[in-house]
C-alpha atoms as an extended CHARMM CRD file, in Angstrom:
* protein
*
        91  EXT
         1         1  ILE       CA              0.0000000000        0.0000000000        0.0000000000  PROA      1               0.0000000000
         2         2  LEU       CA              2.7300000000        2.4310000000        0.9620000000  PROA      2               0.0000000000
         3         3  GLY       CA              4.7150000000        1.6310000000       -2.1580000000  PROA      3               0.0000000000
         4         4  LEU       CA              1.7280000000        2.2620000000       -4.3970000000  PROA      4               0.0000000000
         5         5  VAL       CA              0.8520000000        5.5710000000       -2.7260000000  PROA      5               0.0000000000
         6         6  GLY       CA              4.4900000000        6.6240000000       -3.0880000000  PROA      6               0.0000000000
         7         7  ARG       CA              4.3890000000        5.8370000000       -6.8250000000  PROA      7               0.0000000000
         8         8  LEU       CA              1.0720000000        7.5480000000       -7.5930000000  PROA      8               0.0000000000
         9         9  ASP       CA              1.4660000000       11.1690000000       -8.5940000000  PROA      9               0.0000000000
        10        10  THR       CA             -2.1770000000       11.9430000000       -9.2840000000  PROA      10              0.0000000000
        11        11  GLY       CA             -3.3590000000       12.4640000000       -5.7220000000  PROA      11              0.0000000000
        12        12  ALA       CA             -5.3310000000        9.2250000000       -5.5940000000  PROA      12              0.0000000000
        13        13  GLY       CA             -7.7630000000        8.6380000000       -2.7890000000  PROA      13              0.0000000000
        14        14  ARG       CA             -8.7270000000        5.4720000000       -0.9540000000  PROA      14              0.0000000000
        15        15  ALA       CA            -11.1210000000        4.2660000000       -3.6490000000  PROA      15              0.0000000000
        16        16  ARG       CA             -8.5070000000        4.4910000000       -6.4180000000  PROA      16              0.0000000000
        17        17  VAL       CA             -5.8230000000        2.8360000000       -4.2890000000  PROA      17              0.0000000000
        18        18  VAL       CA             -8.2110000000       -0.0150000000       -3.4850000000  PROA      18              0.0000000000
        19        19  GLU       CA             -9.1920000000       -0.3100000000       -7.1580000000  PROA      19              0.0000000000
        20        20  VAL       CA             -5.5490000000       -0.5360000000       -8.2730000000  PROA      20              0.0000000000
        21        21  LEU       CA             -4.5660000000       -3.0180000000       -5.5840000000  PROA      21              0.0000000000
        22        22  ARG       CA             -7.5510000000       -5.2430000000       -6.3320000000  PROA      22              0.0000000000
        23        23  GLY       CA             -6.9890000000       -5.1580000000      -10.1060000000  PROA      23              0.0000000000
        24        24  GLY       CA             -9.9630000000       -3.0490000000      -11.1270000000  PROA      24              0.0000000000
        25        25  ARG       CA            -10.6150000000       -2.2500000000      -14.7880000000  PROA      25              0.0000000000
        26        26  GLY       CA            -12.3390000000        1.1190000000      -14.4330000000  PROA      26              0.0000000000
        27        27  ARG       CA            -12.0470000000        3.4600000000      -17.3840000000  PROA      27              0.0000000000
        28        28  ALA       CA            -10.2370000000        6.2100000000      -15.4390000000  PROA      28              0.0000000000
        29        29  LEU       CA             -7.8360000000        3.7220000000      -13.8540000000  PROA      29              0.0000000000
        30        30  VAL       CA             -6.8480000000        2.3440000000      -17.2390000000  PROA      30              0.0000000000
        31        31  ALA       CA             -6.7030000000        5.8050000000      -18.8540000000  PROA      31              0.0000000000
        32        32  ASP       CA             -4.3150000000        6.9460000000      -16.1160000000  PROA      32              0.0000000000
        33        33  GLY       CA             -2.1140000000        3.8900000000      -16.7440000000  PROA      33              0.0000000000
        34        34  HSD       CA             -2.5410000000        2.5730000000      -13.2250000000  PROA      34              0.0000000000
        35        35  ASP       CA             -3.1380000000       -0.9320000000      -14.5690000000  PROA      35              0.0000000000
        36        36  GLY       CA              0.5450000000       -0.9700000000      -15.5290000000  PROA      36              0.0000000000
        37        37  LEU       CA              1.8780000000       -0.3080000000      -12.0320000000  PROA      37              0.0000000000
        38        38  PRO       CA              3.8210000000       -3.0940000000      -10.3120000000  PROA      38              0.0000000000
        39        39  ASP       CA              1.2970000000       -3.1810000000       -7.4410000000  PROA      39              0.0000000000
        40        40  TYR       CA             -1.7050000000       -3.5840000000       -9.7670000000  PROA      40              0.0000000000
        41        41  GLY       CA             -3.8240000000       -6.5400000000       -8.6720000000  PROA      41              0.0000000000
        42        42  SER       CA             -1.5310000000       -7.4890000000       -5.7970000000  PROA      42              0.0000000000
        43        43  PHE       CA             -4.4940000000       -7.6490000000       -3.3570000000  PROA      43              0.0000000000
        44        44  ALA       CA             -6.9550000000       -9.1780000000       -5.8380000000  PROA      44              0.0000000000
        45        45  GLU       CA             -7.8320000000      -12.0120000000       -3.4570000000  PROA      45              0.0000000000
        46        46  LEU       CA             -8.8920000000       -9.6490000000       -0.6550000000  PROA      46              0.0000000000
        47        47  PRO       CA            -12.3100000000       -8.0560000000       -0.2930000000  PROA      47              0.0000000000
        48        48  ALA       CA            -12.3860000000       -4.2870000000       -0.7700000000  PROA      48              0.0000000000
        49        49  GLU       CA            -13.3420000000       -3.8050000000        2.8870000000  PROA      49              0.0000000000
        50        50  ALA       CA            -10.1270000000       -5.4900000000        4.0270000000  PROA      50              0.0000000000
        51        51  VAL       CA             -7.9910000000       -3.2190000000        1.8500000000  PROA      51              0.0000000000
        52        52  VAL       CA             -9.8690000000       -0.1200000000        3.0340000000  PROA      52              0.0000000000
        53        53  GLY       CA             -9.3230000000       -1.2630000000        6.6180000000  PROA      53              0.0000000000
        54        54  ALA       CA             -5.5930000000       -1.6170000000        6.0220000000  PROA      54              0.0000000000
        55        55  ILE       CA             -5.4490000000        1.8760000000        4.4820000000  PROA      55              0.0000000000
        56        56  ASP       CA             -7.4030000000        3.3090000000        7.4150000000  PROA      56              0.0000000000
        57        57  ARG       CA             -4.9530000000        1.7200000000        9.8730000000  PROA      57              0.0000000000
        58        58  LEU       CA             -2.0310000000        3.2830000000        7.9990000000  PROA      58              0.0000000000
        59        59  VAL       CA             -3.7710000000        6.6820000000        8.1740000000  PROA      59              0.0000000000
        60        60  ALA       CA             -4.4520000000        6.2150000000       11.8940000000  PROA      60              0.0000000000
        61        61  ASP       CA             -0.7770000000        5.3280000000       12.4330000000  PROA      61              0.0000000000
        62        62  GLY       CA              0.3580000000        8.4250000000       10.5280000000  PROA      62              0.0000000000
        63        63  ARG       CA              2.0950000000        6.3810000000        7.8460000000  PROA      63              0.0000000000
        64        64  LEU       CA             -0.4050000000        7.7470000000        5.3150000000  PROA      64              0.0000000000
        65        65  VAL       CA             -2.0340000000       11.1780000000        5.3440000000  PROA      65              0.0000000000
        66        66  ALA       CA             -5.3320000000       12.0330000000        3.6600000000  PROA      66              0.0000000000
        67        67  GLY       CA             -5.5730000000       15.4940000000        2.1000000000  PROA      67              0.0000000000
        68        68  THR       CA             -7.8650000000       17.9560000000        3.8420000000  PROA      68              0.0000000000
        69        69  GLY       CA             -8.7220000000       20.1100000000        0.8420000000  PROA      69              0.0000000000
        70        70  ALA       CA             -6.7100000000       23.0270000000        2.2420000000  PROA      70              0.0000000000
        71        71  ALA       CA             -4.0380000000       24.7890000000        0.1750000000  PROA      71              0.0000000000
        72        72  ASP       CA             -2.6000000000       22.3580000000       -2.3800000000  PROA      72              0.0000000000
        73        73  GLN       CA             -4.0170000000       19.1830000000       -0.8210000000  PROA      73              0.0000000000
        74        74  HSD       CA             -6.8380000000       17.4990000000       -2.7260000000  PROA      74              0.0000000000
        75        75  PHE       CA             -9.5240000000       16.3700000000       -0.3110000000  PROA      75              0.0000000000
        76        76  GLY       CA             -9.0060000000       12.6940000000        0.5110000000  PROA      76              0.0000000000
        77        77  ALA       CA             -5.8780000000       12.3100000000       -1.6260000000  PROA      77              0.0000000000
        78        78  LEU       CA             -3.4550000000        9.9590000000        0.0630000000  PROA      78              0.0000000000
        79        79  ARG       CA              0.2230000000       10.7140000000        0.4970000000  PROA      79              0.0000000000
        80        80  LEU       CA              2.9740000000        9.2060000000        2.5830000000  PROA      80              0.0000000000
        81        81  GLY       CA              3.2350000000       10.3130000000        6.1810000000  PROA      81              0.0000000000
        82        82  SER       CA              6.3530000000       11.9230000000        7.5490000000  PROA      82              0.0000000000
        83        83  GLY       CA              7.6450000000        8.7920000000        9.2400000000  PROA      83              0.0000000000
        84        84  ARG       CA             10.9630000000        7.3060000000        8.1230000000  PROA      84              0.0000000000
        85        85  THR       CA              9.4000000000        3.8890000000        7.7380000000  PROA      85              0.0000000000
        86        86  SER       CA              6.9030000000        5.1720000000        5.1590000000  PROA      86              0.0000000000
        87        87  ARG       CA              9.6460000000        6.5340000000        2.9620000000  PROA      87              0.0000000000
        88        88  GLU       CA             11.7550000000        3.4000000000        3.2570000000  PROA      88              0.0000000000
        89        89  LEU       CA              8.8470000000        1.1540000000        2.2550000000  PROA      89              0.0000000000
        90        90  ALA       CA              7.9820000000        3.2960000000       -0.7600000000  PROA      90              0.0000000000
        91        91  ALA       CA             11.4740000000        2.9850000000       -2.2330000000  PROA      91              0.0000000000
């Protein structure tokens, strides 16, 4: 999850991250080329709720941050938290 969020440069939110990880075929996902990412489909066997839960735990732990809509942050867009571990895992 952290690696994917680190690779995405489009300010993707939870729904897009879940869609990519589960191997979705949505028009916007494919148009953005997210079906070509190395993490695409890596959580295909998990229900969407499980992936959302994992993302929510990472947000609660501060390893991911969801944009608030203020300044240059898109509301709900995920980005890596400031922790060293987040950056190491995204490499």
